[in-house]
Structure formats: structure tokens, C-alpha cells
Amino acid sequence: MADTTATRADSEIEFCLAREEDYDDVMAISHGIYSGMDYLPARYHLWMKEPHRLVFLGKRRGRVIALESTILVDGGETVIVEGLRVAPEERGRGVAGLIQSHVAQFIKTYYPRVRTRRLTRGDNPGPQALAKFRVLATRAILTQHCEADSVGRFIDELGVRVRLEGAGQHPPAPPPVTLQREELRSLLLSNPGAVDKLLPAGTIIQDWQPLRPTPANLDTLETRPLSWAADRRDGPAALVLCTAPYPIPQGGGSLRLNLDVFGRDLPAARRVLVFQMERVRGALRGGAAMILNVYSDPALWEGLRELCEGAGGVAGGVRRYREYWEQLLLETDF
């Protein structure tokens, strides 16, 4: 496996594994990706060190023109593919298909235990493309933009609203709680009923990465700057997984906050969502605008939108960054 380069004579494209020093070349093909919400500038160097991850590049005459990343999960039986991108001047020429084919062949050759390919998509590719996959779940995405000087007021107003809601219940709703390591493992590894109730298709989706709740996958998540919270410790109706804010290119430099909401109880989800935002508000300071992405069951989207846009209207400086859009969880045999 020392020689990781393959050449396609028909396309004059060479494929190789990415290195730390390829960062600038990768960024050069990434301008405008994901409407300014690209995670790769903040993740690239972490990916270079992450166990079980392989990042592939396509090069034409020595210049980077494409990237696709993989990570092996589920004990080596599943490959997750993510990060696909092609240089703007190379799009529409079949480059994406070429790097995908190379990556698939590489994994089949060197990791023959892999049986499943899993990914998420933020667009609907149409019935012909979807026919190649099993659509396991659909998640709704609420995306809001908050100006830097409005972040504190926005979070304050969210807190006021959910606390008034909770006080109006009889008995009053208890405050949300942060789940510690053993509590989370007990919930997700030893309670099939909770997994079925909370997780879409029995899958944790952390910032677009779909993982089955297994000990090894939870080990992987523990290496990342994450926090889990629930509406209560016993039999929670809502879980919210918060990925620590990270920088993105939008607007010359913003912070992206991703909150993955699990469960279908809207009042509980609203309380835990705001609890997580209050916990990370210190990391949202520093003069940067915030892009907030909330991923949830589609049935919750309208109620979460009403909460965020109502609070944003009072705080000022908050607007919807994208209209309703969806995250598809896809899987296919490998």
C-alpha cells in the first residue's frame, strides 16, 4: 500500500493521497463551496491526522483539481464519503466520477471488509441518481445568519422565550442536562427503544457525518469538540448534539454553529436547543457573524423556525440565510 498513486491515461489525471502541504492547493479549488459555509478550511489539517481517514486528490499536470475524503467506521465494515469537490474550470467534464471511481477501487482493494457506503447530501439529485441508494432518512435544515453584534441578544431572547414556555407547563419543565460519557453510552448502546425513538434510521448524524451508535464510533466522536444534552436524563424526548463553533469563509470570516436535534418532541427540542446555544455563547464572541444550522426531523422545522425568527426579530440583526432545505441520509452496498 506504499504506492498510493494511480494514473488514468484517458484523462491525464493522477490520483494520490493528500498531504498537509497540499492545503493551499485544495483551498484554491474550494472558493464558493457550500455558499460560503465550507467546513474544509477548518477541518483539513485535522483530517490529515484522524485515524481511519483517507483523503484523495486528483491532479492534472501536478495541479490539484479534485478531492474526496473517506473514513472507515462501523468496525471497518462501512466507508463514509464526504467533502467531494472539483475545481470550477474542471466541472462538467466527468472529473467527479473519475475520482469517485478511483476511491471506490482503492477501498475495495485495500479494505475488503467494507460492505456499505454511506453519505449525506444537501441536495436532491433526482430519482435516477437516488435509485442507486437506499434513502434512510430525510432531515430538515434551518439556517440563520446572525450579525456579530447581535449574537448575545439573540441567545438571550431565545432563553427568555423557552423559559416562559417551560414555566407555563404543569408541572414546569425541568431544565435540560448535559449528558456525560457513561450516560450517553448507556442511552445509545443499551437502550434500543431510545435509539429507535430518537435517531433517524438508528443513525447519529454529527455535522453531516452519519455514524451508527457503536462503541468504536462513539470513541471517534469523543475525540471531537462536541457536547450532548437532553431534556432529562431518564427517557429523554429530545437530544441535541452541538459541534463547537468553527470558522468558515462566509462574509470574509464567520463562525458556523451546527446543532443536530434528535427526537420529535418540539417543546423539549426547543429547550435543549437553546440550552446548547447558551453553553457555547462564549465561543461565539470575538466580532464574527454566526451561521446557525439546525438539523431536525421535518416535523419540527416550522416550530424551530418560529422560535429562532421570533427571537431574531426582537434581537435584530438575524435573518434567514437559506430557505427550507434538506439533508438526505443515503446508503448503498459497496
Tab-separated table of C-alpha atoms in Angstrom:
chain	number	residue	atom	x	y	z
A	1	MET	CA	0.000	0.000	0.000
A	2	ALA	CA	3.043	2.266	-0.078
A	3	ASP	CA	2.311	3.284	-3.668
A	4	THR	CA	-0.970	5.214	-3.428
A	5	THR	CA	-0.829	6.839	-6.851
A	6	ALA	CA	-2.755	5.684	-9.885
A	7	THR	CA	-2.794	7.268	-13.317
A	8	ARG	CA	-5.726	7.368	-15.725
A	9	ALA	CA	-4.274	7.656	-19.236
A	10	ASP	CA	-7.639	8.581	-20.730
A	11	SER	CA	-7.981	11.665	-18.528
A	12	GLU	CA	-4.353	12.586	-17.749
A	13	ILE	CA	-5.407	12.738	-14.106
A	14	GLU	CA	-3.195	11.364	-11.361
A	15	PHE	CA	-4.718	10.302	-8.045
A	16	CYS	CA	-2.857	10.363	-4.743
A	17	LEU	CA	-3.367	10.736	-1.020
A	18	ALA	CA	-3.492	14.297	0.278
A	19	ARG	CA	-0.725	15.733	2.456
A	20	GLU	CA	-0.560	18.614	4.928
A	21	GLU	CA	1.341	20.705	2.367
A	22	ASP	CA	-1.500	20.381	-0.177
A	23	TYR	CA	-3.710	22.670	1.929
A	24	ASP	CA	-3.293	25.837	-0.149
A	25	ASP	CA	-3.879	23.974	-3.404
A	26	VAL	CA	-7.070	22.418	-2.009
A	27	MET	CA	-8.322	25.794	-0.796
A	28	ALA	CA	-7.681	27.204	-4.280
A	29	ILE	CA	-10.357	24.895	-5.763
A	30	SER	CA	-12.810	25.466	-2.894
A	31	HIS	CA	-13.893	29.095	-3.351
A	32	GLY	CA	-17.658	29.481	-3.037
A	33	ILE	CA	-18.263	25.878	-1.908
A	34	TYR	CA	-21.461	25.413	0.136
A	35	SER	CA	-22.458	29.094	-0.195
A	36	GLY	CA	-19.556	30.165	1.997
A	37	MET	CA	-20.292	27.557	4.678
A	38	ASP	CA	-17.412	25.247	3.718
A	39	TYR	CA	-16.060	23.289	6.689
A	40	LEU	CA	-12.866	22.104	4.976
A	41	PRO	CA	-10.649	25.109	5.769
A	42	ALA	CA	-11.168	24.345	9.475
A	43	ARG	CA	-11.052	20.553	9.110
A	44	TYR	CA	-8.325	19.814	6.574
A	45	HIS	CA	-5.373	19.572	8.958
A	46	LEU	CA	-7.492	17.586	11.445
A	47	TRP	CA	-8.379	15.154	8.659
A	48	MET	CA	-4.690	14.591	7.959
A	49	LYS	CA	-4.298	13.189	11.491
A	50	GLU	CA	-7.646	11.458	12.003
A	51	PRO	CA	-7.438	7.658	12.373
A	52	HIS	CA	-9.121	5.588	9.656
A	53	ARG	CA	-9.431	8.588	7.320
A	54	LEU	CA	-8.071	8.780	3.777
A	55	VAL	CA	-8.215	11.985	1.739
A	56	PHE	CA	-7.726	11.607	-2.015
A	57	LEU	CA	-6.677	14.216	-4.540
A	58	GLY	CA	-6.973	14.316	-8.315
A	59	LYS	CA	-4.216	16.225	-10.101
A	60	ARG	CA	-3.789	17.283	-13.708
A	61	ARG	CA	-0.189	18.063	-14.641
A	62	GLY	CA	0.646	18.412	-10.960
A	63	ARG	CA	-2.181	20.808	-10.111
A	64	VAL	CA	-4.939	19.793	-7.679
A	65	ILE	CA	-8.312	19.677	-9.444
A	66	ALA	CA	-10.433	17.407	-7.210
A	67	LEU	CA	-10.789	15.992	-3.683
A	68	GLU	CA	-12.808	13.286	-1.975
A	69	SER	CA	-12.454	12.114	1.615
A	70	THR	CA	-13.344	8.804	3.258
A	71	ILE	CA	-13.435	7.495	6.798
A	72	LEU	CA	-13.872	3.849	7.807
A	73	VAL	CA	-16.457	3.280	10.542
A	74	ASP	CA	-18.633	0.507	11.986
A	75	GLY	CA	-15.575	-1.596	12.777
A	76	GLY	CA	-14.220	-1.233	9.236
A	77	GLU	CA	-17.377	-2.505	7.523
A	78	THR	CA	-18.646	0.894	6.309
A	79	VAL	CA	-16.995	3.719	4.402
A	80	ILE	CA	-18.356	7.247	4.695
A	81	VAL	CA	-17.562	9.517	1.754
A	82	GLU	CA	-17.582	13.288	2.090
A	83	GLY	CA	-16.006	16.542	1.004
A	84	LEU	CA	-16.214	15.923	-2.756
A	85	ARG	CA	-15.172	18.961	-4.766
A	86	VAL	CA	-13.860	19.752	-8.236
A	87	ALA	CA	-12.047	22.866	-9.471
A	88	PRO	CA	-14.541	25.250	-11.140
A	89	GLU	CA	-12.884	25.044	-14.578
A	90	GLU	CA	-12.994	21.224	-14.471
A	91	ARG	CA	-16.662	20.825	-13.591
A	92	GLY	CA	-18.892	19.119	-16.118
A	93	ARG	CA	-16.009	17.092	-17.568
A	94	GLY	CA	-16.522	13.881	-15.598
A	95	VAL	CA	-13.787	14.571	-13.036
A	96	ALA	CA	-16.067	13.901	-10.063
A	97	GLY	CA	-16.953	10.483	-11.433
A	98	LEU	CA	-13.295	9.656	-12.050
A	99	ILE	CA	-12.142	10.434	-8.513
A	100	GLN	CA	-15.155	8.609	-7.065
A	101	SER	CA	-14.323	5.530	-9.126
A	102	HIS	CA	-10.667	5.642	-8.069
A	103	VAL	CA	-11.584	5.983	-4.389
A	104	ALA	CA	-14.054	3.098	-4.589
A	105	GLN	CA	-11.486	0.820	-6.244
A	106	PHE	CA	-8.809	1.785	-3.729
A	107	ILE	CA	-11.091	0.942	-0.789
A	108	LYS	CA	-12.159	-2.368	-2.348
A	109	THR	CA	-8.516	-3.323	-2.928
A	110	TYR	CA	-7.029	-2.399	0.431
A	111	TYR	CA	-10.072	-2.666	2.725
A	112	PRO	CA	-12.007	-5.713	1.515
A	113	ARG	CA	-14.077	-5.892	4.725
A	114	VAL	CA	-16.055	-2.808	3.692
A	115	ARG	CA	-19.587	-3.791	2.757
A	116	THR	CA	-21.507	-0.489	2.900
A	117	ARG	CA	-21.079	3.038	1.564
A	118	ARG	CA	-22.880	5.784	3.488
A	119	LEU	CA	-23.156	9.518	2.896
A	120	THR	CA	-25.313	12.581	3.380
A	121	ARG	CA	-26.355	15.067	0.714
A	122	GLY	CA	-27.756	18.571	0.974
A	123	ASP	CA	-29.426	18.487	-2.416
A	124	ASN	CA	-31.849	16.149	-4.118
A	125	PRO	CA	-30.039	14.664	-7.123
A	126	GLY	CA	-33.262	13.393	-8.689
A	127	PRO	CA	-34.880	9.976	-8.936
A	128	GLN	CA	-32.332	8.476	-11.335
A	129	ALA	CA	-29.378	9.188	-9.037
A	130	LEU	CA	-31.330	8.308	-5.894
A	131	ALA	CA	-32.229	4.934	-7.374
A	132	LYS	CA	-28.625	3.888	-6.704
A	133	PHE	CA	-29.111	4.346	-2.949
A	134	ARG	CA	-31.340	3.426	-0.054
A	135	VAL	CA	-32.778	6.692	1.306
A	136	LEU	CA	-32.632	6.017	5.044
A	137	ALA	CA	-33.871	9.353	6.341
A	138	THR	CA	-34.600	12.960	5.454
A	139	ARG	CA	-33.727	15.785	7.824
A	140	ALA	CA	-34.883	19.400	7.638
A	141	ILE	CA	-32.329	22.210	7.913
A	142	LEU	CA	-32.960	25.650	9.379
A	143	THR	CA	-30.173	28.117	8.506
A	144	GLN	CA	-29.981	31.559	10.101
A	145	HIS	CA	-27.412	34.365	9.804
A	146	CYS	CA	-26.716	36.488	12.876
A	147	GLU	CA	-24.602	39.631	12.799
A	148	ALA	CA	-21.685	39.687	15.224
A	149	ASP	CA	-23.125	42.376	17.481
A	150	SER	CA	-26.488	40.584	17.693
A	151	VAL	CA	-25.336	37.106	18.801
A	152	GLY	CA	-25.612	37.782	22.546
A	153	ARG	CA	-29.021	39.461	22.279
A	154	PHE	CA	-30.301	36.662	20.054
A	155	ILE	CA	-29.311	33.945	22.530
A	156	ASP	CA	-30.702	35.968	25.445
A	157	GLU	CA	-34.066	36.312	23.703
A	158	LEU	CA	-34.147	32.594	22.860
A	159	GLY	CA	-33.587	31.858	26.557
A	160	VAL	CA	-36.399	34.147	27.639
A	161	ARG	CA	-38.832	32.501	25.248
A	162	VAL	CA	-38.153	28.880	26.150
A	163	ARG	CA	-38.150	29.595	29.875
A	164	LEU	CA	-41.553	31.242	29.589
A	165	GLU	CA	-42.788	28.200	27.679
A	166	GLY	CA	-41.431	25.846	30.321
A	167	ALA	CA	-42.887	27.839	33.221
A	168	GLY	CA	-46.301	27.629	31.601
A	169	GLN	CA	-46.320	23.831	31.768
A	170	HIS	CA	-47.811	21.925	34.705
A	171	PRO	CA	-45.643	20.747	36.282
A	172	PRO	CA	-42.950	23.130	34.979
A	173	ALA	CA	-40.472	21.504	32.600
A	174	PRO	CA	-37.167	20.622	34.280
A	175	PRO	CA	-34.017	22.302	32.938
A	176	PRO	CA	-32.074	20.379	30.257
A	177	VAL	CA	-28.968	18.469	31.253
A	178	THR	CA	-25.566	17.749	29.737
A	179	LEU	CA	-25.043	14.019	29.224
A	180	GLN	CA	-21.755	12.633	30.461
A	181	ARG	CA	-19.867	9.851	28.709
A	182	GLU	CA	-21.345	6.882	30.534
A	183	GLU	CA	-24.861	8.308	30.457
A	184	LEU	CA	-24.669	8.742	26.695
A	185	ARG	CA	-23.256	5.270	26.149
A	186	SER	CA	-25.934	3.698	28.312
A	187	LEU	CA	-28.626	5.522	26.350
A	188	LEU	CA	-27.316	4.758	22.861
A	189	LEU	CA	-25.722	1.346	23.363
A	190	SER	CA	-28.032	-0.337	25.866
A	191	ASN	CA	-31.447	1.126	25.101
A	192	PRO	CA	-32.761	0.043	21.670
A	193	GLY	CA	-36.071	1.747	22.362
A	194	ALA	CA	-34.392	5.105	22.841
A	195	VAL	CA	-32.348	4.667	19.662
A	196	ASP	CA	-35.488	3.874	17.661
A	197	LYS	CA	-37.308	6.827	19.209
A	198	LEU	CA	-34.596	9.431	18.824
A	199	LEU	CA	-32.178	8.632	15.997
A	200	PRO	CA	-33.168	8.808	12.302
A	201	ALA	CA	-32.779	5.305	10.883
A	202	GLY	CA	-30.880	4.440	14.056
A	203	THR	CA	-28.060	6.790	12.991
A	204	ILE	CA	-26.177	9.599	14.711
A	205	ILE	CA	-25.577	12.429	12.246
A	206	GLN	CA	-22.841	14.747	13.516
A	207	ASP	CA	-22.242	17.749	11.284
A	208	TRP	CA	-23.228	15.757	8.159
A	209	GLN	CA	-21.315	12.601	9.150
A	210	PRO	CA	-23.617	9.566	9.660
A	211	LEU	CA	-22.485	7.044	12.273
A	212	ARG	CA	-24.173	4.019	13.779
A	213	PRO	CA	-24.249	4.079	17.595
A	214	THR	CA	-21.445	1.577	18.253
A	215	PRO	CA	-18.686	1.719	20.893
A	216	ALA	CA	-16.000	2.379	18.268
A	217	ASN	CA	-17.992	5.163	16.614
A	218	LEU	CA	-18.685	6.800	19.982
A	219	ASP	CA	-14.942	6.600	20.635
A	220	THR	CA	-14.420	8.525	17.397
A	221	LEU	CA	-16.933	11.189	18.406
A	222	GLU	CA	-15.223	11.595	21.781
A	223	THR	CA	-12.078	12.854	20.031
A	224	ARG	CA	-14.030	15.840	18.656
A	225	PRO	CA	-15.149	19.080	20.338
A	226	LEU	CA	-18.777	18.058	20.901
A	227	SER	CA	-21.385	18.175	23.640
A	228	TRP	CA	-24.587	16.198	24.121
A	229	ALA	CA	-27.614	17.497	26.011
A	230	ALA	CA	-31.080	16.118	26.723
A	231	ASP	CA	-34.349	17.363	28.181
A	232	ARG	CA	-33.936	14.834	31.019
A	233	ARG	CA	-31.621	12.012	31.982
A	234	ASP	CA	-34.168	9.200	32.098
A	235	GLY	CA	-36.133	8.506	28.936
A	236	PRO	CA	-35.296	11.756	27.110
A	237	ALA	CA	-37.665	13.035	24.446
A	238	ALA	CA	-35.005	15.193	22.785
A	239	LEU	CA	-31.234	15.089	22.326
A	240	VAL	CA	-29.161	17.883	20.820
A	241	LEU	CA	-25.609	17.279	19.642
A	242	CYS	CA	-23.639	20.517	19.462
A	243	THR	CA	-20.472	20.771	17.391
A	244	ALA	CA	-18.191	23.520	18.699
A	245	PRO	CA	-18.320	26.671	16.527
A	246	TYR	CA	-15.673	26.806	13.822
A	247	PRO	CA	-14.583	29.404	11.243
A	248	ILE	CA	-15.930	29.434	7.693
A	249	PRO	CA	-15.257	31.745	4.709
A	250	GLN	CA	-18.735	33.342	4.589
A	251	GLY	CA	-18.641	37.131	4.609
A	252	GLY	CA	-14.886	37.267	4.889
A	253	GLY	CA	-14.911	35.210	8.076
A	254	SER	CA	-17.832	33.921	10.158
A	255	LEU	CA	-18.442	31.204	12.727
A	256	ARG	CA	-20.570	28.177	11.918
A	257	LEU	CA	-22.625	26.578	14.688
A	258	ASN	CA	-24.183	23.184	13.913
A	259	LEU	CA	-26.849	21.696	16.162
A	260	ASP	CA	-28.174	18.214	15.386
A	261	VAL	CA	-31.587	17.724	17.009
A	262	PHE	CA	-32.815	14.174	17.653
A	263	GLY	CA	-36.367	13.312	18.658
A	264	ARG	CA	-39.800	14.637	17.628
A	265	ASP	CA	-40.972	16.427	20.785
A	266	LEU	CA	-40.982	20.096	19.782
A	267	PRO	CA	-41.151	21.753	23.238
A	268	ALA	CA	-38.340	19.513	24.506
A	269	ALA	CA	-36.276	20.114	21.375
A	270	ARG	CA	-36.645	23.890	21.700
A	271	ARG	CA	-35.490	23.836	25.329
A	272	VAL	CA	-32.438	21.678	24.667
A	273	LEU	CA	-31.509	23.607	21.529
A	274	VAL	CA	-31.381	26.882	23.441
A	275	PHE	CA	-29.564	25.233	26.363
A	276	GLN	CA	-26.785	24.201	23.975
A	277	MET	CA	-26.585	27.666	22.425
A	278	GLU	CA	-26.274	29.233	25.861
A	279	ARG	CA	-23.450	26.832	26.698
A	280	VAL	CA	-21.333	27.882	23.694
A	281	ARG	CA	-22.116	31.597	23.637
A	282	GLY	CA	-18.623	32.407	24.930
A	283	ALA	CA	-17.100	30.744	21.870
A	284	LEU	CA	-19.323	32.870	19.613
A	285	ARG	CA	-17.822	36.144	20.776
A	286	GLY	CA	-14.941	37.899	19.107
A	287	GLY	CA	-16.515	40.038	16.436
A	288	ALA	CA	-17.559	37.323	13.974
A	289	ALA	CA	-21.004	36.799	12.495
A	290	MET	CA	-22.676	33.428	13.093
A	291	ILE	CA	-24.233	30.989	10.665
A	292	LEU	CA	-26.580	28.737	12.641
A	293	ASN	CA	-27.557	25.378	11.150
A	294	VAL	CA	-30.215	23.341	12.957
A	295	TYR	CA	-30.869	19.811	11.646
A	296	SER	CA	-34.066	18.111	12.768
A	297	ASP	CA	-36.968	15.899	11.891
A	298	PRO	CA	-39.001	17.748	9.224
A	299	ALA	CA	-41.983	17.875	11.590
A	300	LEU	CA	-40.022	20.199	13.902
A	301	TRP	CA	-38.768	22.683	11.299
A	302	GLU	CA	-41.654	25.144	11.463
A	303	GLY	CA	-41.641	25.266	15.270
A	304	LEU	CA	-37.873	25.785	15.386
A	305	ARG	CA	-38.121	28.449	12.676
A	306	GLU	CA	-40.798	30.285	14.639
A	307	LEU	CA	-38.621	30.242	17.754
A	308	CYS	CA	-35.459	31.471	16.027
A	309	GLU	CA	-37.078	34.070	13.800
A	310	GLY	CA	-39.247	35.365	16.627
A	311	ALA	CA	-36.215	35.817	18.856
A	312	GLY	CA	-34.223	37.228	15.953
A	313	GLY	CA	-36.896	39.816	15.255
A	314	VAL	CA	-36.576	41.145	18.798
A	315	ALA	CA	-32.771	40.962	18.893
A	316	GLY	CA	-32.282	42.445	15.423
A	317	GLY	CA	-29.503	41.517	13.018
A	318	VAL	CA	-30.841	37.993	12.416
A	319	ARG	CA	-32.162	36.755	9.081
A	320	ARG	CA	-32.898	33.520	7.301
A	321	TYR	CA	-29.764	32.583	5.339
A	322	ARG	CA	-31.402	29.840	3.284
A	323	GLU	CA	-34.958	28.769	2.706
A	324	TYR	CA	-36.092	25.338	3.869
A	325	TRP	CA	-33.664	22.686	2.685
A	326	GLU	CA	-32.975	19.063	3.480
A	327	GLN	CA	-30.256	16.616	4.402
A	328	LEU	CA	-30.616	13.151	2.872
A	329	LEU	CA	-29.082	10.114	4.584
A	330	LEU	CA	-28.107	7.637	1.874
A	331	GLU	CA	-26.602	4.146	1.867
A	332	THR	CA	-25.701	1.540	-0.696
A	333	ASP	CA	-23.973	-1.809	-0.795
A	334	PHE	CA	-20.296	-1.490	-1.615
